[in-house]
Amino acid sequence: MTGQRATGHSAASAHSTRSTHSVNVNQRTDVDGSVDVDGSAAPGRSAGPAGPVRAAALRAEGVSYRVPGRTLLDGVGLRASPGETIGLVGPNGSGKTTFLRCVYGTLRPTAGRILLDDEDATRLGAKRRARRIATVPQEASGAFGLSVRELVAMGRSPHKRFWEQDGPDDAARVREALARVDATVLADRPFGQLSGGERQRVLVARALTQEPALLVLDEPTNHLDVRFQLEILTLVRSLGVTSLLALHDLNLAAYYCDRLYVLDGGRVVASGPPETVLTEELLARVYGVRAQVSVHPATGAPTVVYLPNPR
């Protein structure tokens, strides 16, 4: 990665400037009936290519998830202000995917609560939740009989009445989303015949057509070439929505995320800006590895170099 850090600002100002989204928008009535008036945009909204974008505030309070004989999450607390990009990192089995599933609703916490704009997310109906939260899972299930275009168009479903057909506006949003992830040429191919990296880009496109206020991504750079890793994360940052990402690559997390939460054994063991969280001591304690952490001269972000164990 070259050039200034994700926003193009200096390292010293990057975190303070990246989560600011203040714009004027034209009047618009949202799906939930709220209205924005030109010149008085609500906090957390920004103008994207498809028009005004909502950005949600997310807060997790004491979230636990237990199965018989095992605690997968233990009192996890997390917050994301509107427009922030939050990274969830930690070793395999630390609880990252379980926590994301609690956020987007496929799992219900056994204790604690998750608030979306101060509203208990567990009380949202499925369709209302889908209007506000989009997810990019590690793997897509039940999609292998669909073409890429059909799969991406599914992102429009939360905005439609039962049996309502896709219209020209829906088709335009599908084309735009595919173009933004460089997948236009894949539109008519069966999803099940794509490579892992191609599938990941298509799943991001589906999430874009959903127009969420919160975007939840579970290892979005899995299977991607380096170019597409950078492009997908740059795209996520450009959307203006609140984003919660589980990432294994700590250097990508340090560069693209405003703040990090480190999970270990289902608990948050560190949180804050990447430059305060990613220390050599933490990497040794949580990941069991030797590493050197320094500020990259070109990006201004912390850079982790892993060291082999002494012979």
Tab-separated table of N, CA and C in Angstrom, residues 162-248:
chain	number	residue	atom	x	y	z
A	162	PHE	N	-44.583	-7.897	-0.862
A	162	PHE	CA	-44.648	-9.301	-1.236
A	162	PHE	C	-45.057	-9.436	-2.695
A	163	TRP	N	-44.300	-10.204	-3.450
A	163	TRP	CA	-44.529	-10.474	-4.870
A	163	TRP	C	-44.294	-9.260	-5.775
A	164	GLU	N	-43.808	-8.157	-5.252
A	164	GLU	CA	-43.505	-7.014	-6.113
A	164	GLU	C	-42.318	-7.357	-7.015
A	165	GLN	N	-42.445	-7.058	-8.285
A	165	GLN	CA	-41.413	-7.390	-9.255
A	165	GLN	C	-40.321	-6.307	-9.285
A	166	ASP	N	-39.130	-6.698	-9.755
A	166	ASP	CA	-38.068	-5.726	-9.940
A	166	ASP	C	-38.428	-4.756	-11.053
A	167	GLY	N	-38.085	-3.507	-10.869
A	167	GLY	CA	-38.322	-2.481	-11.872
A	167	GLY	C	-37.019	-1.953	-12.434
A	168	PRO	N	-37.099	-0.947	-13.301
A	168	PRO	CA	-35.885	-0.374	-13.905
A	168	PRO	C	-34.909	0.174	-12.870
A	169	ASP	N	-35.427	0.757	-11.793
A	169	ASP	CA	-34.540	1.289	-10.762
A	169	ASP	C	-33.765	0.170	-10.078
A	170	ASP	N	-34.432	-0.958	-9.813
A	170	ASP	CA	-33.751	-2.098	-9.205
A	170	ASP	C	-32.652	-2.621	-10.135
A	171	ALA	N	-32.975	-2.732	-11.412
A	171	ALA	CA	-31.990	-3.226	-12.373
A	171	ALA	C	-30.782	-2.300	-12.446
A	172	ALA	N	-31.027	-0.997	-12.363
A	172	ALA	CA	-29.923	-0.036	-12.410
A	172	ALA	C	-29.030	-0.179	-11.182
A	173	ARG	N	-29.644	-0.411	-10.020
A	173	ARG	CA	-28.855	-0.563	-8.799
A	173	ARG	C	-28.025	-1.847	-8.835
A	174	VAL	N	-28.573	-2.888	-9.432
A	174	VAL	CA	-27.815	-4.131	-9.579
A	174	VAL	C	-26.616	-3.904	-10.505
A	175	ARG	N	-26.839	-3.226	-11.625
A	175	ARG	CA	-25.731	-2.957	-12.553
A	175	ARG	C	-24.653	-2.117	-11.881
A	176	GLU	N	-25.081	-1.107	-11.134
A	176	GLU	CA	-24.120	-0.233	-10.462
A	176	GLU	C	-23.300	-1.001	-9.439
A	177	ALA	N	-23.977	-1.858	-8.654
A	177	ALA	CA	-23.269	-2.616	-7.623
A	177	ALA	C	-22.250	-3.567	-8.247
A	178	LEU	N	-22.622	-4.236	-9.322
A	178	LEU	CA	-21.691	-5.140	-9.999
A	178	LEU	C	-20.503	-4.371	-10.559
A	179	ALA	N	-20.764	-3.182	-11.087
A	179	ALA	CA	-19.670	-2.375	-11.637
A	179	ALA	C	-18.713	-1.943	-10.531
A	180	ARG	N	-19.242	-1.636	-9.361
A	180	ARG	CA	-18.396	-1.124	-8.285
A	180	ARG	C	-17.456	-2.183	-7.727
A	181	VAL	N	-17.801	-3.460	-7.902
A	181	VAL	CA	-16.901	-4.526	-7.449
A	181	VAL	C	-16.218	-5.206	-8.637
A	182	ASP	N	-16.298	-4.557	-9.802
A	182	ASP	CA	-15.638	-5.056	-11.016
A	182	ASP	C	-16.118	-6.463	-11.368
A	183	ALA	N	-17.433	-6.656	-11.320
A	183	ALA	CA	-17.999	-7.979	-11.589
A	183	ALA	C	-19.067	-7.933	-12.678
A	184	THR	N	-19.094	-6.887	-13.486
A	184	THR	CA	-20.108	-6.773	-14.536
A	184	THR	C	-20.068	-7.962	-15.485
A	185	VAL	N	-18.870	-8.416	-15.822
A	185	VAL	CA	-18.736	-9.516	-16.783
A	185	VAL	C	-19.250	-10.831	-16.205
A	186	LEU	N	-19.481	-10.879	-14.900
A	186	LEU	CA	-19.958	-12.115	-14.265
A	186	LEU	C	-21.476	-12.190	-14.188
A	187	ALA	N	-22.187	-11.150	-14.624
A	187	ALA	CA	-23.615	-11.008	-14.330
A	187	ALA	C	-24.447	-12.219	-14.730
A	188	ASP	N	-24.161	-12.829	-15.857
A	188	ASP	CA	-24.999	-13.915	-16.359
A	188	ASP	C	-24.431	-15.303	-16.059
A	189	ARG	N	-23.347	-15.350	-15.312
A	189	ARG	CA	-22.763	-16.643	-14.973
A	189	ARG	C	-23.444	-17.240	-13.741
A	190	PRO	N	-23.532	-18.565	-13.649
A	190	PRO	CA	-24.066	-19.181	-12.426
A	190	PRO	C	-23.153	-18.888	-11.240
A	191	PHE	N	-23.739	-18.487	-10.126
A	191	PHE	CA	-22.948	-18.159	-8.951
A	191	PHE	C	-22.104	-19.346	-8.506
A	192	GLY	N	-22.661	-20.562	-8.623
A	192	GLY	CA	-21.963	-21.750	-8.166
A	192	GLY	C	-20.726	-22.091	-8.964
A	193	GLN	N	-20.541	-21.468	-10.118
A	193	GLN	CA	-19.371	-21.754	-10.949
A	193	GLN	C	-18.250	-20.733	-10.757
A	194	LEU	N	-18.437	-19.791	-9.856
A	194	LEU	CA	-17.435	-18.755	-9.657
A	194	LEU	C	-16.318	-19.236	-8.738
A	195	SER	N	-15.171	-18.597	-8.845
A	195	SER	CA	-14.082	-18.851	-7.902
A	195	SER	C	-14.431	-18.226	-6.557
A	196	GLY	N	-13.659	-18.563	-5.538
A	196	GLY	CA	-13.925	-18.021	-4.212
A	196	GLY	C	-13.855	-16.502	-4.185
A	197	GLY	N	-12.862	-15.937	-4.858
A	197	GLY	CA	-12.735	-14.487	-4.891
A	197	GLY	C	-13.862	-13.818	-5.642
A	198	GLU	N	-14.277	-14.419	-6.754
A	198	GLU	CA	-15.405	-13.866	-7.502
A	198	GLU	C	-16.690	-13.901	-6.675
A	199	ARG	N	-16.910	-14.997	-5.964
A	199	ARG	CA	-18.104	-15.083	-5.112
A	199	ARG	C	-18.099	-13.984	-4.052
A	200	GLN	N	-16.933	-13.735	-3.474
A	200	GLN	CA	-16.864	-12.726	-2.426
A	200	GLN	C	-17.234	-11.348	-2.965
A	201	ARG	N	-16.767	-11.012	-4.144
A	201	ARG	CA	-17.091	-9.715	-4.744
A	201	ARG	C	-18.583	-9.621	-5.045
A	202	VAL	N	-19.184	-10.720	-5.475
A	202	VAL	CA	-20.615	-10.721	-5.771
A	202	VAL	C	-21.428	-10.544	-4.488
A	203	LEU	N	-21.006	-11.163	-3.406
A	203	LEU	CA	-21.716	-11.001	-2.137
A	203	LEU	C	-21.634	-9.555	-1.637
A	204	VAL	N	-20.504	-8.899	-1.873
A	204	VAL	CA	-20.409	-7.480	-1.529
A	204	VAL	C	-21.375	-6.677	-2.385
A	205	ALA	N	-21.485	-7.010	-3.670
A	205	ALA	CA	-22.429	-6.304	-4.547
A	205	ALA	C	-23.864	-6.476	-4.064
A	206	ARG	N	-24.221	-7.686	-3.621
A	206	ARG	CA	-25.573	-7.897	-3.094
A	206	ARG	C	-25.832	-6.999	-1.895
A	207	ALA	N	-24.843	-6.895	-1.007
A	207	ALA	CA	-24.994	-6.030	0.162
A	207	ALA	C	-25.157	-4.569	-0.248
A	208	LEU	N	-24.468	-4.146	-1.305
A	208	LEU	CA	-24.585	-2.758	-1.758
A	208	LEU	C	-25.993	-2.453	-2.241
A	209	THR	N	-26.621	-3.387	-2.958
A	209	THR	CA	-27.974	-3.137	-3.458
A	209	THR	C	-28.989	-3.078	-2.326
A	210	GLN	N	-28.629	-3.591	-1.175
A	210	GLN	CA	-29.534	-3.590	-0.017
A	210	GLN	C	-29.615	-2.204	0.631
A	211	GLU	N	-28.633	-1.338	0.351
A	211	GLU	CA	-28.580	0.025	0.874
A	211	GLU	C	-28.707	0.061	2.399
A	212	PRO	N	-27.795	-0.606	3.106
A	212	PRO	CA	-27.935	-0.715	4.559
A	212	PRO	C	-27.423	0.525	5.281
A	213	ALA	N	-27.816	0.632	6.535
A	213	ALA	CA	-27.241	1.636	7.432
A	213	ALA	C	-26.046	1.063	8.185
A	214	LEU	N	-26.007	-0.269	8.305
A	214	LEU	CA	-24.899	-0.982	8.934
A	214	LEU	C	-24.502	-2.125	8.024
A	215	LEU	N	-23.228	-2.199	7.698
A	215	LEU	CA	-22.700	-3.255	6.850
A	215	LEU	C	-21.795	-4.137	7.697
A	216	VAL	N	-22.123	-5.433	7.750
A	216	VAL	CA	-21.378	-6.402	8.555
A	216	VAL	C	-20.686	-7.371	7.606
A	217	LEU	N	-19.377	-7.463	7.721
A	217	LEU	CA	-18.601	-8.286	6.799
A	217	LEU	C	-17.724	-9.258	7.581
A	218	ASP	N	-17.856	-10.540	7.261
A	218	ASP	CA	-17.089	-11.584	7.923
A	218	ASP	C	-15.979	-12.045	6.990
A	219	GLU	N	-14.769	-11.614	7.288
A	219	GLU	CA	-13.606	-11.935	6.457
A	219	GLU	C	-13.848	-11.589	4.979
A	220	PRO	N	-14.135	-10.330	4.654
A	220	PRO	CA	-14.472	-9.978	3.273
A	220	PRO	C	-13.319	-10.115	2.296
A	221	THR	N	-12.086	-10.212	2.798
A	221	THR	CA	-10.944	-10.338	1.890
A	221	THR	C	-10.533	-11.787	1.660
A	222	ASN	N	-11.258	-12.737	2.255
A	222	ASN	CA	-10.953	-14.156	2.017
A	222	ASN	C	-10.979	-14.469	0.531
A	223	HIS	N	-10.005	-15.219	0.069
A	223	HIS	CA	-9.932	-15.720	-1.311
A	223	HIS	C	-9.622	-14.624	-2.341
A	224	LEU	N	-9.466	-13.383	-1.923
A	224	LEU	CA	-9.273	-12.299	-2.882
A	224	LEU	C	-7.794	-12.082	-3.177
A	225	ASP	N	-7.489	-11.767	-4.440
A	225	ASP	CA	-6.156	-11.300	-4.778
A	225	ASP	C	-5.888	-9.978	-4.066
A	226	VAL	N	-4.618	-9.624	-3.945
A	226	VAL	CA	-4.246	-8.413	-3.216
A	226	VAL	C	-4.966	-7.185	-3.772
A	227	ARG	N	-5.031	-7.077	-5.084
A	227	ARG	CA	-5.697	-5.911	-5.685
A	227	ARG	C	-7.131	-5.792	-5.188
A	228	PHE	N	-7.869	-6.899	-5.212
A	228	PHE	CA	-9.276	-6.840	-4.831
A	228	PHE	C	-9.445	-6.689	-3.316
A	229	GLN	N	-8.496	-7.182	-2.526
A	229	GLN	CA	-8.548	-6.913	-1.094
A	229	GLN	C	-8.557	-5.408	-0.845
A	230	LEU	N	-7.645	-4.714	-1.488
A	230	LEU	CA	-7.538	-3.269	-1.299
A	230	LEU	C	-8.760	-2.554	-1.865
A	231	GLU	N	-9.230	-2.987	-3.028
A	231	GLU	CA	-10.365	-2.312	-3.655
A	231	GLU	C	-11.649	-2.502	-2.857
A	232	ILE	N	-11.876	-3.714	-2.346
A	232	ILE	CA	-13.096	-3.963	-1.577
A	232	ILE	C	-13.101	-3.143	-0.296
A	233	LEU	N	-11.983	-3.113	0.423
A	233	LEU	CA	-11.946	-2.360	1.671
A	233	LEU	C	-11.990	-0.852	1.427
A	234	THR	N	-11.396	-0.402	0.341
A	234	THR	CA	-11.515	1.015	-0.025
A	234	THR	C	-12.972	1.346	-0.334
A	235	LEU	N	-13.652	0.457	-1.038
A	235	LEU	CA	-15.061	0.655	-1.353
A	235	LEU	C	-15.894	0.717	-0.078
A	236	VAL	N	-15.664	-0.210	0.844
A	236	VAL	CA	-16.413	-0.218	2.102
A	236	VAL	C	-16.265	1.127	2.814
A	237	ARG	N	-15.050	1.641	2.867
A	237	ARG	CA	-14.816	2.928	3.541
A	237	ARG	C	-15.511	4.074	2.828
A	238	SER	N	-15.703	3.969	1.513
A	238	SER	CA	-16.264	5.078	0.738
A	238	SER	C	-17.783	5.171	0.836
A	239	LEU	N	-18.441	4.150	1.381
A	239	LEU	CA	-19.900	4.084	1.317
A	239	LEU	C	-20.591	5.069	2.246
A	240	GLY	N	-19.923	5.479	3.316
A	240	GLY	CA	-20.553	6.388	4.263
A	240	GLY	C	-21.409	5.710	5.309
A	241	VAL	N	-21.584	4.380	5.228
A	241	VAL	CA	-22.368	3.663	6.226
A	241	VAL	C	-21.450	3.227	7.362
A	242	THR	N	-22.030	2.759	8.443
A	242	THR	CA	-21.266	2.164	9.536
A	242	THR	C	-20.882	0.745	9.118
A	243	SER	N	-19.628	0.380	9.334
A	243	SER	CA	-19.160	-0.941	8.911
A	243	SER	C	-18.494	-1.659	10.075
A	244	LEU	N	-18.817	-2.940	10.194
A	244	LEU	CA	-18.219	-3.817	11.197
A	244	LEU	C	-17.611	-4.995	10.461
A	245	LEU	N	-16.288	-5.136	10.541
A	245	LEU	CA	-15.572	-6.138	9.765
A	245	LEU	C	-14.781	-7.061	10.669
A	246	ALA	N	-14.896	-8.359	10.437
A	246	ALA	CA	-13.976	-9.319	11.037
A	246	ALA	C	-12.848	-9.550	10.046
A	247	LEU	N	-11.623	-9.348	10.500
A	247	LEU	CA	-10.459	-9.471	9.623
A	247	LEU	C	-9.372	-10.285	10.306
A	248	HIS	N	-8.685	-11.102	9.519
A	248	HIS	CA	-7.505	-11.807	10.022
A	248	HIS	C	-6.233	-11.020	9.734
